[in-house]
Coordinates of C-alpha atoms and ligand atoms in Angstrom, one line a residue:
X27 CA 57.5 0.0 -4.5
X28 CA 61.0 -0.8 -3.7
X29 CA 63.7 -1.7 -6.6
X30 CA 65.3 -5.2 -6.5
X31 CA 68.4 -2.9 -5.3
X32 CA 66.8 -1.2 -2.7
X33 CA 66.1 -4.3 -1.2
X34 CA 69.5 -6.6 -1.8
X35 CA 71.9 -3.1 -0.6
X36 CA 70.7 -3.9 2.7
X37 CA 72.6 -6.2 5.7
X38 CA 69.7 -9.1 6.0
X39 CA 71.7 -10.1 9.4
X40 CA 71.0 -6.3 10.7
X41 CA 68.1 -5.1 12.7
X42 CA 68.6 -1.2 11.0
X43 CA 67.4 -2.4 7.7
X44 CA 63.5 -2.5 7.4
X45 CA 62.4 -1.4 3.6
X46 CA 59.1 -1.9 3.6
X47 CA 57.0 -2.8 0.3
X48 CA 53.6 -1.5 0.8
X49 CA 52.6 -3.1 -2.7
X50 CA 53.9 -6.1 -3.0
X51 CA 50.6 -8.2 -4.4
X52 CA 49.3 -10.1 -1.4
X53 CA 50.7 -7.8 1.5
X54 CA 49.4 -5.0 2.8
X55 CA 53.1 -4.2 3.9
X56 CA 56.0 -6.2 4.1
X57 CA 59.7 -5.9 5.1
X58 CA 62.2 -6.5 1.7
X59 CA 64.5 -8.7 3.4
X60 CA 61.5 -10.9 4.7
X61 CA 59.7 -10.6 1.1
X62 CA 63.1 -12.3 -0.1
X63 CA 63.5 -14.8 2.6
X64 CA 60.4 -16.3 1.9
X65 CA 61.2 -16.6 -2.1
X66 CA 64.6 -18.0 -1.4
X67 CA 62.9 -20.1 0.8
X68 CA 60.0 -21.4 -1.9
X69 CA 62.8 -21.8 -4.5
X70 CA 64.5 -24.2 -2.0
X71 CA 61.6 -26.2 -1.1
X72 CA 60.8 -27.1 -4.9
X73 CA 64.5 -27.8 -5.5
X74 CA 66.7 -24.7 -6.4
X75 CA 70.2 -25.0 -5.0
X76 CA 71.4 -21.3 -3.7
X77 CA 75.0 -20.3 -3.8
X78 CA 75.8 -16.7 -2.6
X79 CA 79.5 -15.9 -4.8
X80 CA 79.9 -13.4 -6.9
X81 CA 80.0 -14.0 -11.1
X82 CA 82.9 -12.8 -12.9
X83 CA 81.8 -13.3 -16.2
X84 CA 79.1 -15.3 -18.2
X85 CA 80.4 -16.7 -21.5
X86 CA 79.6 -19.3 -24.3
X87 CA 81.2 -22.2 -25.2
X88 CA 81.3 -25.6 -27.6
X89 CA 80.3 -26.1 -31.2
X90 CA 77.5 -22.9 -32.0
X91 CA 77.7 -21.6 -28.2
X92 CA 75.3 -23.7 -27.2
X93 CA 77.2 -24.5 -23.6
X94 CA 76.8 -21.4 -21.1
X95 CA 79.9 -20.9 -18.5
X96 CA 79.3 -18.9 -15.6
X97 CA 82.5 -18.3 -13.5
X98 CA 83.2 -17.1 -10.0
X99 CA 86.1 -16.3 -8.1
X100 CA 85.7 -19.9 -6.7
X101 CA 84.2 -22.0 -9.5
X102 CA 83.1 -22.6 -12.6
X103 CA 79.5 -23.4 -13.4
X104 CA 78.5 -25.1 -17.2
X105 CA 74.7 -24.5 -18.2
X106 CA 72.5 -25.0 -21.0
X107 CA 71.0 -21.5 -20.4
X108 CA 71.3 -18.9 -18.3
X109 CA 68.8 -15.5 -16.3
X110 CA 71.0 -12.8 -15.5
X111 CA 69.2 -11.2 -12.4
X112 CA 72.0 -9.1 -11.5
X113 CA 70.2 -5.5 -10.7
X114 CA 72.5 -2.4 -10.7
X115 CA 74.6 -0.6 -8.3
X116 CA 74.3 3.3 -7.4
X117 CA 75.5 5.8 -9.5
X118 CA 78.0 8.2 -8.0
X119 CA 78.2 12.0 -8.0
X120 CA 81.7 12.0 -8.8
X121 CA 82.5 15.3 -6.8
X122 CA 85.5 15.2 -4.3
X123 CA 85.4 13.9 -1.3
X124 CA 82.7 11.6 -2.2
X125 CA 84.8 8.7 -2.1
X126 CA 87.3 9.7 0.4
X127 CA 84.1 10.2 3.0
X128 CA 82.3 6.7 2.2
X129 CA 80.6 5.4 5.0
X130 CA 82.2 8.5 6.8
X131 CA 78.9 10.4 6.3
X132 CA 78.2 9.5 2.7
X133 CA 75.9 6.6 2.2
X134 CA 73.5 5.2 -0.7
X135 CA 71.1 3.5 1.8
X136 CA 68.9 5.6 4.0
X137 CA 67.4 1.9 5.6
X138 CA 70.9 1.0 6.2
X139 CA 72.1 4.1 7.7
X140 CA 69.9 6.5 8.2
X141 CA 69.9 5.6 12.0
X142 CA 73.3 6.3 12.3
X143 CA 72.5 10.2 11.9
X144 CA 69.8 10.9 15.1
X145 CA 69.3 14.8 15.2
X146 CA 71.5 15.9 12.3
X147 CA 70.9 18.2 9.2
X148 CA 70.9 15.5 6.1
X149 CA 71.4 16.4 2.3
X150 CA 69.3 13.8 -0.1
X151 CA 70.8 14.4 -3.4
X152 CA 68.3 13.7 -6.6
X153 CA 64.9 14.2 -7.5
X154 CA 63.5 10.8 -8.6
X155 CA 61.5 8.6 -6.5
X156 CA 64.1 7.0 -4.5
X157 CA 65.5 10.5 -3.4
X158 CA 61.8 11.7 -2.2
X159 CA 61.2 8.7 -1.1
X160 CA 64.4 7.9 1.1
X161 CA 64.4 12.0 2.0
X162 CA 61.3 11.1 3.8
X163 CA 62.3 8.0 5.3
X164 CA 65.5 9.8 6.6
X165 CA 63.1 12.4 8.4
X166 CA 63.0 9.4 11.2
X167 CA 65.9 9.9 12.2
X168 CA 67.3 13.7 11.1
X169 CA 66.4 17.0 12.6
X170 CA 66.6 18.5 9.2
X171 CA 66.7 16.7 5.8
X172 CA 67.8 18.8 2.4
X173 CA 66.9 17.9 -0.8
X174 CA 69.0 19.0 -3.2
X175 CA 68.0 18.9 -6.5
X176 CA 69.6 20.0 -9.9
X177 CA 66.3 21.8 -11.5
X178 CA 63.1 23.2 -10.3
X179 CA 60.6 20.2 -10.8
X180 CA 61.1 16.6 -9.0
X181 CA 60.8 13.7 -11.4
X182 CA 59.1 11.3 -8.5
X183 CA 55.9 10.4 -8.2
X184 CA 53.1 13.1 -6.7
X185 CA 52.4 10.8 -3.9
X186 CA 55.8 10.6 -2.7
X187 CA 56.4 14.5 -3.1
X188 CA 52.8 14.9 -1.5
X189 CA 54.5 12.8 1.1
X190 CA 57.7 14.5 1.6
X191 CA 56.4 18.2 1.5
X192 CA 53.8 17.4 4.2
X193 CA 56.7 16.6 7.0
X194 CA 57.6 19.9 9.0
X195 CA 61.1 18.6 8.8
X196 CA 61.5 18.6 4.8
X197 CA 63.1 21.0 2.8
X198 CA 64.9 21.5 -0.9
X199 CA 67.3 23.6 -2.5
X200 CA 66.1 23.4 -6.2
X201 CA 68.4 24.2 -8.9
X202 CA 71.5 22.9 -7.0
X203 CA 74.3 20.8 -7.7
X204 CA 76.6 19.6 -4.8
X205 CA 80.8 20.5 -6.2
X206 CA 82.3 19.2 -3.6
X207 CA 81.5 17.5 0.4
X208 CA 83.5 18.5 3.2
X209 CA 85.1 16.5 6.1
X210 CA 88.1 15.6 7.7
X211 CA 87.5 12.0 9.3
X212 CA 83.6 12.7 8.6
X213 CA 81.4 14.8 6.4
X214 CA 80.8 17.9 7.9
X215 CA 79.2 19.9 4.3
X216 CA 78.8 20.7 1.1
X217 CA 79.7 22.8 -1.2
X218 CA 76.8 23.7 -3.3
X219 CA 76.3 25.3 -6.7
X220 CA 73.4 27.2 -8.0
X221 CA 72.9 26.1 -11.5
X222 CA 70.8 29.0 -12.7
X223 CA 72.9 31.9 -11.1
X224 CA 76.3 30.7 -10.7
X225 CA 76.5 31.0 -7.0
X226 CA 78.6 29.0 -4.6
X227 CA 78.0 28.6 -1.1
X228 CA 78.8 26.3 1.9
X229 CA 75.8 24.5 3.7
X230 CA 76.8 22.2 6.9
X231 CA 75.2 18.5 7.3
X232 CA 76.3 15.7 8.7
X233 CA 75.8 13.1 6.0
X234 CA 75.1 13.2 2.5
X235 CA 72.6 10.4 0.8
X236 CA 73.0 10.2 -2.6
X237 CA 70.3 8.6 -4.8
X238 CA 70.7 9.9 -8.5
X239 CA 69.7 6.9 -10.3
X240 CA 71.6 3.5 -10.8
X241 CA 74.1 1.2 -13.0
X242 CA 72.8 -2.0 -13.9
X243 CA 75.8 -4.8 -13.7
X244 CA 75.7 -6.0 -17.0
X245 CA 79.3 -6.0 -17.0
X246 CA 79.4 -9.8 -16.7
X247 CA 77.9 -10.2 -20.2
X248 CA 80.5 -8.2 -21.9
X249 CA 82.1 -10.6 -23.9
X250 CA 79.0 -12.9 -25.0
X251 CA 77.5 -10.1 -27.8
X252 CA 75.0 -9.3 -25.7
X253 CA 73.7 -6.2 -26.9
X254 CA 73.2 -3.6 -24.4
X255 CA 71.5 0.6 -24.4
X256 CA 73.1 3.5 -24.0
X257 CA 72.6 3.5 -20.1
X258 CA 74.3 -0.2 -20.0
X259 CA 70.8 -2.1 -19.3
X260 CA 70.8 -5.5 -21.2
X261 CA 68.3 -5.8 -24.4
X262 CA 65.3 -8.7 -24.5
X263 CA 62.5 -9.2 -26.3
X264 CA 59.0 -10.0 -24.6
X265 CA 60.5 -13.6 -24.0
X266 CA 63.5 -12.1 -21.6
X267 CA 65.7 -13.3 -24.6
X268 CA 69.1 -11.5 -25.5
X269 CA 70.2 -11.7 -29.0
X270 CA 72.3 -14.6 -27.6
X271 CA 70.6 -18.1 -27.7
X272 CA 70.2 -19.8 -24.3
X273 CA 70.7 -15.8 -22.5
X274 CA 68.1 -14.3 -20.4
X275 CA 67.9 -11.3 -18.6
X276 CA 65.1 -10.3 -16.1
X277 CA 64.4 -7.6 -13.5
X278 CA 66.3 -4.1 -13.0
X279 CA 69.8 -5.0 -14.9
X280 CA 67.6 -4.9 -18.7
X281 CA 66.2 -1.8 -20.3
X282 CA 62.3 -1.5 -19.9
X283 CA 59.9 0.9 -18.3
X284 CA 59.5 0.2 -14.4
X285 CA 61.8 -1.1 -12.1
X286 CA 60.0 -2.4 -9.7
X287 CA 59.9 -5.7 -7.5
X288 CA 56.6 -7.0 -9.2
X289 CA 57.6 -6.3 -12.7
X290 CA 61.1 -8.1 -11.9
X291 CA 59.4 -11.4 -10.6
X292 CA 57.0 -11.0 -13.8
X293 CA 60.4 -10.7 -16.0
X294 CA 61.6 -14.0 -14.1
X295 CA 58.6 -16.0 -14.5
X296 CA 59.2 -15.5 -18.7
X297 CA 62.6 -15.8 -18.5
X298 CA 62.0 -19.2 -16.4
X299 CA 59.3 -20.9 -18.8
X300 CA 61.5 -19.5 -22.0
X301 CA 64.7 -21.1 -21.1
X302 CA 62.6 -24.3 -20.5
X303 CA 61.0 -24.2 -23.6
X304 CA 64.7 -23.6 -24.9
X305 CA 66.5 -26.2 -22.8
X306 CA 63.7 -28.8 -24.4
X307 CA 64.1 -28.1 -28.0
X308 CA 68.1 -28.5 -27.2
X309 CA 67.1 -32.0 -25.9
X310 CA 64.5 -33.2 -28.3
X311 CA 64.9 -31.1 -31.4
Ligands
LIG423 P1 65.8 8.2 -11.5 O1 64.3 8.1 -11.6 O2 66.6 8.0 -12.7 O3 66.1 9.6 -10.9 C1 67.4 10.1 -10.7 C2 67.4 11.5 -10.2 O4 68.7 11.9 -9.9 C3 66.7 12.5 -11.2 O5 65.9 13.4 -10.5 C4 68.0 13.1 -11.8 O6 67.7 14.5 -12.1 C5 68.9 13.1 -10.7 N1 70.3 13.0 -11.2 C6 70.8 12.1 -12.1 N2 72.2 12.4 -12.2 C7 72.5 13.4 -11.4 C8 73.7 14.0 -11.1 N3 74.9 13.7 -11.7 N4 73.7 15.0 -10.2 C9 72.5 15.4 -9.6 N5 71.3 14.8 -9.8 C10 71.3 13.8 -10.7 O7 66.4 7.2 -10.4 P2 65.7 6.6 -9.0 O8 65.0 7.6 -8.3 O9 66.9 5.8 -8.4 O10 64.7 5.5 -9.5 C11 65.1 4.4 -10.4 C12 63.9 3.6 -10.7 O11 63.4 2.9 -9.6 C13 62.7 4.4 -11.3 O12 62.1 3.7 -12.3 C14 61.8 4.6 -10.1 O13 60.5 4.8 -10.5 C15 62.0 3.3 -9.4 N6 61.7 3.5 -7.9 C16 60.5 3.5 -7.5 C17 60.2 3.7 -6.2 C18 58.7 3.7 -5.8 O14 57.9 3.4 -6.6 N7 58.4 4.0 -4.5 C19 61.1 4.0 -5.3 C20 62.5 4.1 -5.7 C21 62.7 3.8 -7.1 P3 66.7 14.9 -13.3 O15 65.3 14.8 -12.8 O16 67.1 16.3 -13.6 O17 67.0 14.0 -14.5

């Protein structure tokens, strides 16, 4: 299955992004972006009002807290409660040239770019599920795709490996750390590291996809008490409550075991019918 993130890091408007979910409940396979479409356009029908901006900060208010201010750049919302949905963003290798060569050869979407890179060597970085799993999607498109992965054993699924070891044009370098990538306007290496022996050596690609895990954006909640792990994923109980009454969190951005599209609507769907139940003993105590 696809994250929330693996499907909202894509350009709905462009015709390069397809992430399929081939187990979403329902559908034998269907696109992310269309998956998304349809939900936004459910919400909408029973009465949800949509606006795409982008939250600052999520704070409480009044006598005991009990108003919940969400601002934007543009605006300022006042609720009674509040779901934080906000997912997480990729984590970075933090090597030089990584930043300098953004969207110069190093991406964090293989749906959104991987058909920028016809016939070149690719390194995938990682060795979870969304490395395998966007290695092999990458094979598409690449005439060679590295994995490069910093021990011997990949954490992802068998199926996916299964997957990804059965294409002629898959390979890995186990063991391996990328130090640095190389590139004037464009990435034309890396600089690779062998953990267990020390070694250094210089291995040419063309672009880099990096997929070693991701942040979630709690951020936002920083100043509410909102207790968070040691990874920065928000806290909740079965109920998608924080500690902080009239605060919910749901999907990728809170600490639990799967992050995955169906657990995330399932997290929703509580969060939803608690804040309700919440919002109803706030009106008729
Ligand atoms: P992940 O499972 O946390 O894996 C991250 C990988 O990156 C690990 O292999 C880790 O190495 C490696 N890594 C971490 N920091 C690194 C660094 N600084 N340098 C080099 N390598 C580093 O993350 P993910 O693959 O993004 O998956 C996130 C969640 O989404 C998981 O729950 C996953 O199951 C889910 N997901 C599911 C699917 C699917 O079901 N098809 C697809 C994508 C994602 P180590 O192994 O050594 O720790």
């Amino acid at each position: 299955q696809k994250t929330a993130y693996e499907i909202y890091q894509c350009d709905w408007s462009s015709d390069v992004c397809s992430s399929d979910l081939e187990d979403y409940p329902g559908f034998l396979s269907i696109e992310g972006s269309e998956l998304a479409r349809l939900m936004q356009e459910q919400a909408e029908h029973f009465g949800a009002e949509i606006a795409m901006e982008d939250v600052t900060s999520v704070r409480s208010e009044g006598p005991g807290g009990i108003v919940k201010v969400v601002e934007t750049f543009d605006r300022t919302y006042r609720a009674k409660a509040v779901i934080l949905t906000a997912g997480g963003s990729p984590v970075k290798l933090d090597v030089p040239g990584e930043e300098r060569l953004n969207a110069r050869g190093v991406s964090y979407c293989a749906v959104c770019d991987g058909p920028f890179f016809n016939g070149r060597v690719l390194a995938v970085v990682g060795g979870g599920d969304a490395a395998v799993e966007e290695a092999t999607y990458l094979t598409k498109y690449a005439s060679k795709v590295i994995l490069i992965h910093r021990r011997d054993q990949l954490r992802a699924q068998k199926i996916l490996q299964d997957r990804y070891f059965a294409n002629p044009k898959a390979s890995v370098l186990w063991n391996s750390v990328i130090e640095e990538i190389t590139g004037d306007n464009s990435v034309d290496g890396v600089r690779i590291r062998n953990v267990v022996t020390g070694q250094t050596s210089s291995v040419q690609v063309g672009g880099v996809f990096v997929f070693i895990g991701f942040k979630p954006n709690g951020d936002i909640l920083a100043d509410t008490g909102v207790t968070r792990d040691h990874g920065g994923h928000i806290v909740t109980n079965a109920n998608m409550e924080t500690g902080v009454p009239g605060i919910y969190a749901a999907g990728d951005v809170r600490a639990q075991l799967a992050r995955q599209v169906t657990t995330a609507v399932g997290d929703a769907t509580t969060a939803a019918l608690a804040a309700e139940k919440y919002i109803e003993a706030l009106t008729h105590p």
